[in-house]
Coordinates of C-alpha atoms in Angstrom, one line a residue:
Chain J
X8 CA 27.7 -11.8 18.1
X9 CA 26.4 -11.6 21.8
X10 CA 22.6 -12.4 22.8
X11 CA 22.3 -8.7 22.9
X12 CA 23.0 -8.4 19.4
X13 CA 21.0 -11.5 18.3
X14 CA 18.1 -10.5 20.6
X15 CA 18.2 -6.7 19.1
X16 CA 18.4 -8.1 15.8
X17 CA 15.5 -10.2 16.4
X18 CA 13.0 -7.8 17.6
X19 CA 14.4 -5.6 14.5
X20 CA 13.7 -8.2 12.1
X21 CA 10.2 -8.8 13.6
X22 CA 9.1 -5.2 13.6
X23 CA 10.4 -5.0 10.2
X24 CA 8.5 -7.9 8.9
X25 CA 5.3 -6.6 11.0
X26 CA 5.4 -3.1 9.1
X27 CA 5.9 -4.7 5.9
X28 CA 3.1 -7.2 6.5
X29 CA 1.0 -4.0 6.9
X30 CA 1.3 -2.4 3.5
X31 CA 1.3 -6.2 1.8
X32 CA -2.3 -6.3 3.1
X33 CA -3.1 -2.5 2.7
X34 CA -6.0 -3.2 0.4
X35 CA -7.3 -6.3 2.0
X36 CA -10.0 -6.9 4.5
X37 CA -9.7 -8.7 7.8
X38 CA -8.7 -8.9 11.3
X39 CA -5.7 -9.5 13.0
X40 CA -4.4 -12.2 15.2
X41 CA -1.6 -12.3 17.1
X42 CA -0.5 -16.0 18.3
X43 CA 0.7 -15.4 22.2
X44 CA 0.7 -12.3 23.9
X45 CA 3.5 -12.2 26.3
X46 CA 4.4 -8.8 28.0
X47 CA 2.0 -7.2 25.5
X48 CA 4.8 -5.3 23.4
X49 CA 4.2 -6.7 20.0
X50 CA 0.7 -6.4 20.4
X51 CA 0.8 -2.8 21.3
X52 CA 3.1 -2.3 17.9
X53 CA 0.0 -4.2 16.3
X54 CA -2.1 -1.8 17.8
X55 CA -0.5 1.0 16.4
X56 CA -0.2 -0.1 12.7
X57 CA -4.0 -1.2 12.8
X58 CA -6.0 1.3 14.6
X59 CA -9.3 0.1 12.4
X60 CA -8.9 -3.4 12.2
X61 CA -10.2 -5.7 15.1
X62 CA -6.7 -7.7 16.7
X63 CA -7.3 -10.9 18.3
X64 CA -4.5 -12.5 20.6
X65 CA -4.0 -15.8 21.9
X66 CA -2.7 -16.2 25.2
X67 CA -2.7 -19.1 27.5
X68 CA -2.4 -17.1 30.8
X69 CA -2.7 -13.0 30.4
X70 CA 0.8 -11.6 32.3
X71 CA 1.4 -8.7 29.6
X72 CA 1.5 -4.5 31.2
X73 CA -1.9 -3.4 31.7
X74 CA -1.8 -1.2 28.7
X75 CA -1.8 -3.8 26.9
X76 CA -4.4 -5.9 27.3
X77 CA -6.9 -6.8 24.6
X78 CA -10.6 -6.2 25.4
X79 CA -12.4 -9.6 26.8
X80 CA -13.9 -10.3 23.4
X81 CA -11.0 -10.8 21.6
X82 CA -8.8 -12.7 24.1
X83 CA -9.0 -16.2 22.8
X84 CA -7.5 -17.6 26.1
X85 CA -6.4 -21.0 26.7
X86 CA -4.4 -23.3 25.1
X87 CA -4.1 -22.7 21.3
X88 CA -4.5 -26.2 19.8
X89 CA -8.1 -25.6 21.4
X90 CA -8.8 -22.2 21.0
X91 CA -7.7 -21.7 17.0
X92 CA -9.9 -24.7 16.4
X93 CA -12.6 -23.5 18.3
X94 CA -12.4 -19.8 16.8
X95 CA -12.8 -21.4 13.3
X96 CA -16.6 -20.6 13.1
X97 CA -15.8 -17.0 14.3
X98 CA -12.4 -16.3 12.3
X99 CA -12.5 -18.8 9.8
X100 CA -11.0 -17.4 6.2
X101 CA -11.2 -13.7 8.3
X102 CA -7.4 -13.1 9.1
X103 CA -5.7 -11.0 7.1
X104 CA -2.7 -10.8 9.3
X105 CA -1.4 -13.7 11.7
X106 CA 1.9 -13.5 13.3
X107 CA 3.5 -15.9 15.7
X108 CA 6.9 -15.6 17.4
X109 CA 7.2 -18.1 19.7
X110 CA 9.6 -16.1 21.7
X111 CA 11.7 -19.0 23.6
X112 CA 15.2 -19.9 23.4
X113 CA 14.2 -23.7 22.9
X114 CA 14.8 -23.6 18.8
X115 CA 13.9 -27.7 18.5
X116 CA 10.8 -26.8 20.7
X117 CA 9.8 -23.9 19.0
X118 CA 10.0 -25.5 15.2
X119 CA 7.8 -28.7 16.7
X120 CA 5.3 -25.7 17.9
X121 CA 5.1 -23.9 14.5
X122 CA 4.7 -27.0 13.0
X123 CA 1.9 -28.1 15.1
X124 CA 0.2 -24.6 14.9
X125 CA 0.4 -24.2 11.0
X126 CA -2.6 -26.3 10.2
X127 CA -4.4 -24.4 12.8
X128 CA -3.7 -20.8 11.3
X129 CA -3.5 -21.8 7.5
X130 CA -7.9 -21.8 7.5
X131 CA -8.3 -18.4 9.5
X132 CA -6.4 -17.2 7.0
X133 CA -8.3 -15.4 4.1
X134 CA -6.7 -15.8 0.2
X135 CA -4.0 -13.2 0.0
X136 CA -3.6 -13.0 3.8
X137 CA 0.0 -13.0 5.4
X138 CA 1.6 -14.9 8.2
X139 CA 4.8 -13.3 9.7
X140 CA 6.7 -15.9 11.7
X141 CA 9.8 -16.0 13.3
X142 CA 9.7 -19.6 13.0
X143 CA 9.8 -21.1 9.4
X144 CA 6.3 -22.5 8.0
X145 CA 7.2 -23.5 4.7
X146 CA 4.8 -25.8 2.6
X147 CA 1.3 -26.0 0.6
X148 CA -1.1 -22.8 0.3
X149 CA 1.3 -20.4 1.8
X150 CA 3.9 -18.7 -0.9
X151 CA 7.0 -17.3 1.0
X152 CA 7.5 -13.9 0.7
X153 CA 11.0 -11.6 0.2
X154 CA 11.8 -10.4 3.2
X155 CA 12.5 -6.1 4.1
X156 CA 15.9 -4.9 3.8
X157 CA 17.8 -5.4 6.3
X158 CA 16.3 -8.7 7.6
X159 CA 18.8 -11.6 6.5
X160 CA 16.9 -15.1 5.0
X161 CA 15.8 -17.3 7.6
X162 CA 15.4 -14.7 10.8
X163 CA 12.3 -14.0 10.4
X164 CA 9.1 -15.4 7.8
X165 CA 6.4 -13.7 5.5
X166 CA 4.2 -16.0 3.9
X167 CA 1.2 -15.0 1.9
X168 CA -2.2 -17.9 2.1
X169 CA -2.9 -18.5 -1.9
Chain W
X7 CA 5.3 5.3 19.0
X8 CA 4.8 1.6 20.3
X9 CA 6.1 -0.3 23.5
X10 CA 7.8 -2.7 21.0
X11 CA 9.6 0.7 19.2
X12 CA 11.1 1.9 22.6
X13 CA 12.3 -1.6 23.8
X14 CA 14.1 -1.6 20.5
X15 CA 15.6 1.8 21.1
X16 CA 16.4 1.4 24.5
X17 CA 18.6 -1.6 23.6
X18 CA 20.1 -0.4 21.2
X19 CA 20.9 2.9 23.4
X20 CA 22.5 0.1 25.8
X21 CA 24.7 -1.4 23.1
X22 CA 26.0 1.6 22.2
X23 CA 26.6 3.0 25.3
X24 CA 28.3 -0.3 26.4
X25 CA 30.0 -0.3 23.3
X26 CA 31.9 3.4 23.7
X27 CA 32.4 2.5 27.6
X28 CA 34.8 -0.1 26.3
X29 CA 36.4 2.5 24.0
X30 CA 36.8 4.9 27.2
X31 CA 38.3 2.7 29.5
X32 CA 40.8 0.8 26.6
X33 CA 44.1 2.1 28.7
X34 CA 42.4 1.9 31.9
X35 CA 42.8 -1.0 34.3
X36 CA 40.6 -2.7 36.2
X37 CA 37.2 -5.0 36.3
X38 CA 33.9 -5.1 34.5
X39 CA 30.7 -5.0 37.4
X40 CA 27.5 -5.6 35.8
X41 CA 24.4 -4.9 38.3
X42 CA 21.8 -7.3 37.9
X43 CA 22.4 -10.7 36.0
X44 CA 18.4 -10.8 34.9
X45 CA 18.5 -13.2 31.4
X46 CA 22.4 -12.8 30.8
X47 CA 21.9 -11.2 27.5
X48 CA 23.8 -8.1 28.7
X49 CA 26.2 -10.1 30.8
X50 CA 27.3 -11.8 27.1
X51 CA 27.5 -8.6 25.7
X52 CA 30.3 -7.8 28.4
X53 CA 32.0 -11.1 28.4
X54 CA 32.3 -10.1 24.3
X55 CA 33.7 -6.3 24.7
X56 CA 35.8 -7.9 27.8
X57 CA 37.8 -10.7 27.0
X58 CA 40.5 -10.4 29.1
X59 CA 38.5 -8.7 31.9
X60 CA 37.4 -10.0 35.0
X61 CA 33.9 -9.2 35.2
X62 CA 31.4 -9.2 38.4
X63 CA 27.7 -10.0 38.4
X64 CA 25.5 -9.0 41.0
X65 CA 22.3 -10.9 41.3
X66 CA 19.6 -11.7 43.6
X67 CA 18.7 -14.9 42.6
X68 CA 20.2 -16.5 39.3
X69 CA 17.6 -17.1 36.8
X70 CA 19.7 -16.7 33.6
X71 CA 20.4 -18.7 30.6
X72 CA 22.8 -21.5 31.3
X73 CA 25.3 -20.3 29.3
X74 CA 25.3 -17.1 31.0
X75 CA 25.9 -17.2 34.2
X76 CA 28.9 -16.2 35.4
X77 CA 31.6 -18.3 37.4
X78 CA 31.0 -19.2 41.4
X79 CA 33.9 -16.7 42.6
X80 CA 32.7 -13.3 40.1
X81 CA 29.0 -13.9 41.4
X82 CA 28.1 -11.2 44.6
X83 CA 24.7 -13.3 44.8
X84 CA 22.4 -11.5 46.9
X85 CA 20.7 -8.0 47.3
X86 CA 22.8 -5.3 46.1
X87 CA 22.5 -2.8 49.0
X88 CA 24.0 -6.0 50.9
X89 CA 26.5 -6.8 48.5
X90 CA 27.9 -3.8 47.4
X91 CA 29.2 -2.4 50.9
X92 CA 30.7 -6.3 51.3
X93 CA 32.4 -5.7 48.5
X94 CA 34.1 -2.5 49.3
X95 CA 36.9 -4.0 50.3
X96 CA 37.7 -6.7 47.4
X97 CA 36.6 -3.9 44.8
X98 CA 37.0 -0.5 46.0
X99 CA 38.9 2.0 43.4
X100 CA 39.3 -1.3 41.0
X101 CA 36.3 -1.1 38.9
X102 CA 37.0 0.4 35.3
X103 CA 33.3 -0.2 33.8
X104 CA 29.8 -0.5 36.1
X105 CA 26.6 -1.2 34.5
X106 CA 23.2 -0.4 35.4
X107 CA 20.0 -1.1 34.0
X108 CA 16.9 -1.6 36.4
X109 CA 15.3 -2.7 33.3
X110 CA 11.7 -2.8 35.1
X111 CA 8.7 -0.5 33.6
X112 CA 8.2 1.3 37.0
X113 CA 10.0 4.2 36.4
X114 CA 10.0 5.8 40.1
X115 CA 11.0 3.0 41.2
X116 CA 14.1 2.8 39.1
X117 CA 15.2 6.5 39.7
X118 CA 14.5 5.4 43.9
X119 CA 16.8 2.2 43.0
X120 CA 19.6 4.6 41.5
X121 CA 19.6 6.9 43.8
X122 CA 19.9 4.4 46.2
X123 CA 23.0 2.5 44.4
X124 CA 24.5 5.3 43.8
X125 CA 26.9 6.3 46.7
X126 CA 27.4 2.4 46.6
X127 CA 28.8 2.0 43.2
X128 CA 30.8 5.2 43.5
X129 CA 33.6 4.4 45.6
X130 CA 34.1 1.2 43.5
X131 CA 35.0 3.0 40.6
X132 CA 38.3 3.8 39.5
X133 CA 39.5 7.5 39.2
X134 CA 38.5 7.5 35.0
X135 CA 36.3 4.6 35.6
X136 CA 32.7 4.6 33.6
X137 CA 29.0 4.1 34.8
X138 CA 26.9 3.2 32.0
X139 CA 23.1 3.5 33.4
X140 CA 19.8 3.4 32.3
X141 CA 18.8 5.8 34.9
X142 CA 20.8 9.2 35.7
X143 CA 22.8 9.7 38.6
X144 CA 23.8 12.9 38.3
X145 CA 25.7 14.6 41.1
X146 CA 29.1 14.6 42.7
X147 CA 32.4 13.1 41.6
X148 CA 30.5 11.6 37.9
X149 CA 30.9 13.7 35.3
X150 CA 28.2 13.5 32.3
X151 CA 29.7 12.0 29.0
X152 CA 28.6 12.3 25.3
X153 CA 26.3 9.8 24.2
X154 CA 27.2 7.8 20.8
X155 CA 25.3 8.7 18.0
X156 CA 21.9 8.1 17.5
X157 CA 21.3 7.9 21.5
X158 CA 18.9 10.9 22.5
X159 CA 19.6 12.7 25.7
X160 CA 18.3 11.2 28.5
X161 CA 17.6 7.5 26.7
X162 CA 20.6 6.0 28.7
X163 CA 24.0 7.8 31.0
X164 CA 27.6 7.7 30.6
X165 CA 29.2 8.6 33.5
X166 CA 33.0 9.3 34.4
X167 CA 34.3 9.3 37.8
X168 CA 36.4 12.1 38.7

């Protein structure tokens, strides 16, 4: 398997997972938040399956296509082990969708990031809310769920908050 | 349809377009020239279809994966419109497959790039050779070739060189 494949199977498995995340919370209130921005492209996807719910994205420096860049007031901008803690008051309980991909090659740096992130997203999170990650985030208050056809265990993660 | 849907279906429009290139030129001799290094995904994809193929990167500046990057003497390291005429006369008439994807969002400035590379990738090309490319460049001595399955008209070009 060549990078192209794994990198197309990737971004597969995430959009999967990201459409699936939308009918699991069909019926549920809440905003969105999407854990780094990038070049905007997963955002814009976001965009698309949520037309009526408000999407706030993290990003530490904006560098995304200018379509596809969040209004002012819901750019949490900085570093996120400051601005998830400091968006508690704001977002607290209020997510009904978080997803983080942390979009590196760096696999050792990328599990120390989720891991470091997970206490941050588990209480924006509201009860029945889902976390699609590419990284794993097993343990309490978040119940891993089966994964859409097609997406092979362990690519990518859906986890509903209890 | 989302930014994060068409990266995913142009891709895959590359894959499969690489993939029946190496399917055209099975009985034909001669190298692999892939223009424009960028991560090295692509470049991997080659080195897999390719095994026993020679295969030339162009590249401005190297800023791929370390495990990508091709060896010294198959690297034409600078601009291509520089490159390309120096190597006329190493690789004139002895490339089977070119590859070109300018893989940037500005799309006028991609069909300017083509039209410039062009009449330098043609006289590298084998009589039977293939040009797989993003952007079309139509015209004299390339005849148009089916796409694979599942590519629309237009998403990506195979090319044969009369």
């Amino acid at each position: 398997m060549s990078r192209l494949d794994s990198f197309i199977r990737r971004l597969e498995a995430q959009r999967a997972c990201l459409n699936r995340a939308a009918e699991l919370i069909e019926g549920l209130d809440g905003v969105v938040l999407e854990l780094g921005l990038g070049n905007g492209r997963t955002y814009d996807h976001l965009r698309e399956l949520f037309p009526d719910r408000d999407i706030y994205v993290c990003e530490r420096q904006v560098a995304a296509h200018p379509d596809c860049i969040p209004p002012p007031d819901r750019l949490l901008l900085g570093d996120m082990f400051e601005t998830l803690p400091a968006a508690q008051s704001r977002l607290g309980g209020e997510v009904a969708l978080a997803h983080f991909d942390a979009g590196t090659g760096d696999a050792a740096a990328n599990r120390k990031l989720a891991a470091g992130l997970r206490p941050l997203i588990l209480p924006l999170l509201c009860p029945g809310g889902i976390l699609a990650t590419q990284q794993a985030m097993n343990g309490p208050d978040l119940i891993a769920m089966p994964l859409p056809q097609g997406v092979a265990e362990g690519r990518y993660h859906l986890y509903q908050r209890t």
